[in-house]
Tab-separated table of N, CA and C in Angstrom:
chain	number	residue	atom	x	y	z
O	6	UNK	N	-23.076	-20.570	-14.154
O	6	UNK	CA	-21.505	-19.688	-13.898
O	6	UNK	C	-21.217	-18.964	-14.852
O	7	UNK	N	-20.918	-19.600	-16.083
O	7	UNK	CA	-20.453	-18.695	-17.195
O	7	UNK	C	-21.374	-17.299	-17.161
O	8	UNK	N	-22.756	-17.209	-16.971
O	8	UNK	CA	-23.372	-15.890	-16.949
O	8	UNK	C	-22.924	-14.956	-16.320
O	9	UNK	N	-22.209	-15.857	-15.068
O	9	UNK	CA	-21.909	-14.838	-13.983
O	9	UNK	C	-20.308	-14.293	-14.403
O	10	UNK	N	-19.571	-14.985	-14.914
O	10	UNK	CA	-18.461	-14.768	-15.374
O	10	UNK	C	-18.428	-13.538	-16.033
O	11	UNK	N	-19.402	-13.889	-17.307
O	11	UNK	CA	-19.610	-13.084	-18.172
O	11	UNK	C	-19.662	-11.565	-17.634
O	12	UNK	N	-20.715	-11.667	-17.006
O	12	UNK	CA	-20.839	-10.122	-16.121
O	12	UNK	C	-20.061	-9.598	-15.463
O	13	UNK	N	-19.043	-10.172	-15.034
O	13	UNK	CA	-18.017	-9.803	-14.178
O	13	UNK	C	-17.108	-9.148	-15.353
O	14	UNK	N	-16.632	-9.868	-16.333
O	14	UNK	CA	-16.295	-9.567	-17.439
O	14	UNK	C	-16.668	-7.962	-17.977
O	15	UNK	N	-17.826	-8.298	-18.127
O	15	UNK	CA	-18.254	-6.881	-18.768
O	15	UNK	C	-18.618	-5.789	-17.771
O	16	UNK	N	-18.407	-5.779	-16.823
O	16	UNK	CA	-18.301	-4.825	-15.735
O	16	UNK	C	-16.541	-4.376	-15.303
O	17	UNK	N	-15.773	-5.385	-15.873
O	17	UNK	CA	-14.361	-5.032	-15.816
O	17	UNK	C	-13.980	-4.118	-17.012
O	18	UNK	N	-14.313	-4.611	-17.947
O	18	UNK	CA	-14.342	-4.029	-19.419
O	18	UNK	C	-14.977	-2.402	-19.447
O	19	UNK	N	-15.927	-2.429	-18.843
O	19	UNK	CA	-16.512	-0.749	-18.719
O	19	UNK	C	-15.906	-0.165	-18.014
O	20	UNK	N	-15.488	-0.702	-16.883
O	20	UNK	CA	-14.290	0.049	-15.859
O	20	UNK	C	-12.892	0.379	-16.523
O	21	UNK	N	-12.272	-0.291	-17.260
O	21	UNK	CA	-11.408	-0.303	-17.573
O	21	UNK	C	-11.237	0.711	-19.029
O	22	UNK	N	-12.599	0.829	-19.923
O	22	UNK	CA	-12.674	1.685	-21.039
O	22	UNK	C	-13.014	2.879	-20.415
O	23	UNK	N	-13.906	2.968	-19.265
O	23	UNK	CA	-14.037	4.522	-18.571
O	23	UNK	C	-12.718	5.068	-18.215
O	24	UNK	N	-11.781	4.167	-17.634
O	24	UNK	CA	-10.639	4.583	-16.717
O	24	UNK	C	-9.677	5.504	-17.968
O	25	UNK	N	-9.577	4.526	-19.302
O	25	UNK	CA	-8.817	4.900	-20.489
O	25	UNK	C	-9.458	6.675	-21.210
O	26	UNK	N	-10.948	6.400	-21.024
O	26	UNK	CA	-11.303	7.596	-21.543
O	26	UNK	C	-11.460	9.039	-20.697
O	27	UNK	N	-11.743	8.426	-19.456
O	27	UNK	CA	-11.296	9.609	-18.553
O	27	UNK	C	-9.758	10.306	-18.576
O	28	UNK	N	-8.893	9.451	-18.350
O	28	UNK	CA	-7.442	9.639	-18.784
O	28	UNK	C	-7.333	10.843	-19.768
O	29	UNK	N	-7.411	10.449	-20.739
O	29	UNK	CA	-7.305	11.451	-21.837
O	29	UNK	C	-5.801	11.235	-22.521
O	30	UNK	N	-5.098	10.020	-21.992
O	30	UNK	CA	-3.954	9.786	-22.781
O	30	UNK	C	-3.695	8.190	-22.678
O	31	UNK	N	-2.899	7.757	-23.278
O	31	UNK	CA	-2.673	6.261	-23.130
O	31	UNK	C	-2.036	5.796	-21.630
O	32	UNK	N	-2.641	4.813	-21.040
O	32	UNK	CA	-2.340	4.489	-20.058
O	32	UNK	C	-1.381	2.914	-19.967
O	33	UNK	N	-0.639	2.104	-19.038
O	33	UNK	CA	-0.228	0.998	-18.995
O	33	UNK	C	-0.944	0.248	-17.961
O	34	UNK	N	-1.092	-0.884	-18.126
O	34	UNK	CA	-2.151	-1.792	-17.402
O	34	UNK	C	-2.082	-1.300	-16.016
O	35	UNK	N	-0.747	-1.442	-15.583
O	35	UNK	CA	-0.314	-0.841	-14.366
O	35	UNK	C	-1.210	0.297	-13.730
O	36	UNK	N	-1.130	1.481	-14.709
O	36	UNK	CA	-2.068	2.408	-14.417
O	36	UNK	C	-3.253	2.202	-14.084
O	37	UNK	N	-3.943	1.524	-14.978
O	37	UNK	CA	-5.183	1.192	-15.004
O	37	UNK	C	-5.974	0.413	-13.788
O	38	UNK	N	-4.915	-0.540	-13.808
O	38	UNK	CA	-5.335	-1.163	-12.067
O	38	UNK	C	-5.111	-0.322	-10.879
O	39	UNK	N	-4.318	0.568	-10.831
O	39	UNK	CA	-4.356	1.616	-9.900
O	39	UNK	C	-5.465	2.517	-9.638
O	40	UNK	N	-5.687	2.809	-10.847
O	40	UNK	CA	-7.176	4.024	-11.104
O	40	UNK	C	-8.205	3.457	-10.592
O	41	UNK	N	-8.331	2.301	-11.005
O	41	UNK	CA	-9.616	1.413	-10.844
O	41	UNK	C	-9.949	0.614	-9.789
O	42	UNK	N	-8.681	0.274	-9.187
O	42	UNK	CA	-8.504	-0.751	-7.963
O	42	UNK	C	-8.893	-2.515	-8.358
O	43	UNK	N	-8.846	-2.572	-9.723
O	43	UNK	CA	-8.967	-3.870	-10.139
O	43	UNK	C	-7.466	-4.319	-10.233
O	44	UNK	N	-7.358	-5.622	-9.948
O	44	UNK	CA	-6.372	-6.334	-10.349
O	44	UNK	C	-5.886	-6.461	-11.552
O	45	UNK	N	-4.914	-6.462	-11.454
O	45	UNK	CA	-3.793	-6.306	-12.614
O	45	UNK	C	-4.043	-7.305	-13.939
O	46	UNK	N	-4.289	-8.470	-13.442
O	46	UNK	CA	-4.879	-9.510	-14.357
O	46	UNK	C	-5.869	-9.417	-14.992
O	47	UNK	N	-7.114	-9.290	-14.148
O	47	UNK	CA	-8.231	-8.667	-14.621
O	47	UNK	C	-7.993	-7.674	-15.745
O	48	UNK	N	-7.264	-6.460	-15.378
O	48	UNK	CA	-7.264	-5.538	-16.545
O	48	UNK	C	-6.739	-6.010	-17.881
O	49	UNK	N	-5.437	-7.164	-17.411
O	49	UNK	CA	-4.958	-7.863	-19.029
O	49	UNK	C	-5.992	-8.389	-19.655
O	50	UNK	N	-6.945	-8.738	-18.912
O	50	UNK	CA	-7.853	-9.802	-19.539
O	50	UNK	C	-8.753	-9.003	-20.169
O	51	UNK	N	-9.340	-7.804	-19.495
O	51	UNK	CA	-9.991	-6.817	-20.154
O	51	UNK	C	-9.542	-5.965	-21.257
O	52	UNK	N	-8.524	-5.658	-21.012
O	52	UNK	CA	-7.421	-5.062	-22.409
O	52	UNK	C	-7.625	-6.096	-23.344
O	53	UNK	N	-7.217	-7.316	-22.855
O	53	UNK	CA	-7.247	-8.512	-24.417
O	53	UNK	C	-8.614	-8.337	-25.075
O	54	UNK	N	-9.709	-8.463	-24.161
O	54	UNK	CA	-10.863	-8.390	-24.925
O	54	UNK	C	-11.269	-6.984	-25.646
O	55	UNK	N	-10.805	-5.788	-25.029
O	55	UNK	CA	-11.397	-4.754	-25.587
O	55	UNK	C	-10.434	-4.515	-26.994
O	56	UNK	N	-9.606	-4.774	-27.003
O	56	UNK	CA	-8.538	-4.796	-28.246
O	56	UNK	C	-9.132	-5.612	-29.593
O	57	UNK	N	-9.551	-6.834	-28.858
O	57	UNK	CA	-10.268	-8.059	-29.636
O	57	UNK	C	-11.484	-7.397	-30.266
O	58	UNK	N	-11.971	-6.793	-29.598
O	58	UNK	CA	-13.624	-5.887	-29.713
O	58	UNK	C	-13.285	-4.574	-31.233
O	59	UNK	N	-12.003	-4.192	-30.669
O	59	UNK	CA	-11.786	-2.668	-31.320
O	59	UNK	C	-12.216	-1.591	-30.575
O	60	UNK	N	-12.330	-1.677	-29.424
O	60	UNK	CA	-12.902	-0.548	-28.423
O	60	UNK	C	-11.565	0.072	-28.212
O	61	UNK	N	-10.495	-0.168	-27.960
O	61	UNK	CA	-9.288	0.188	-27.808
O	61	UNK	C	-8.012	-0.071	-28.546
O	62	UNK	N	-6.775	0.595	-28.740
O	62	UNK	CA	-5.902	-0.061	-29.655
O	62	UNK	C	-4.669	0.715	-28.439
O	63	UNK	N	-3.492	0.329	-29.058
O	63	UNK	CA	-2.255	0.375	-28.139
O	63	UNK	C	-1.382	1.219	-29.054
O	64	UNK	N	-1.216	2.885	-29.045
O	64	UNK	CA	-0.518	3.565	-29.833
O	64	UNK	C	1.093	3.670	-29.683
O	65	UNK	N	1.753	2.991	-28.582
O	65	UNK	CA	2.625	2.672	-28.336
O	65	UNK	C	3.098	1.302	-27.449
O	66	UNK	N	3.998	0.857	-27.719
O	66	UNK	CA	4.315	-0.316	-26.498
O	66	UNK	C	3.507	-0.365	-25.114
O	67	UNK	N	2.559	-1.808	-24.679
O	67	UNK	CA	2.238	-1.485	-23.265
O	67	UNK	C	1.628	-0.380	-22.823
O	68	UNK	N	1.129	0.532	-24.058
O	68	UNK	CA	0.311	1.902	-23.725
O	68	UNK	C	-1.062	1.789	-24.379
O	69	UNK	N	-2.417	1.971	-23.516
O	69	UNK	CA	-3.245	1.637	-24.393
O	69	UNK	C	-4.310	2.843	-23.929
O	70	UNK	N	-5.406	2.941	-25.250
O	70	UNK	CA	-6.255	4.345	-25.325
O	70	UNK	C	-7.568	3.819	-26.113
O	71	UNK	N	-8.638	4.543	-25.686
O	71	UNK	CA	-9.902	4.178	-26.474
O	71	UNK	C	-9.295	4.448	-28.009
O	72	UNK	N	-10.352	3.878	-29.303
O	72	UNK	CA	-10.076	4.215	-30.394
O	72	UNK	C	-10.462	5.540	-30.294
O	73	UNK	N	-9.597	6.137	-31.662
O	73	UNK	CA	-10.109	7.430	-31.742
O	73	UNK	C	-9.598	8.661	-30.617
O	74	UNK	N	-8.779	8.191	-29.834
O	74	UNK	CA	-8.467	9.470	-28.703
O	74	UNK	C	-7.014	9.845	-28.957
């Protein structure tokens, strides 16, 4: 079951990262949830994981963008 959760997590992280890359500007978690159709709680989890991995950062409070964008 943990493998299943891990797979879902990976898909959500990919979806969130893709949405941020396409946006071309920093987005709030609520905006990401709207654009992706994901639940905001899942977006928050994905953001936390992506930040921990160094894939995204927060250029200003509550806004997120891919590193280097």
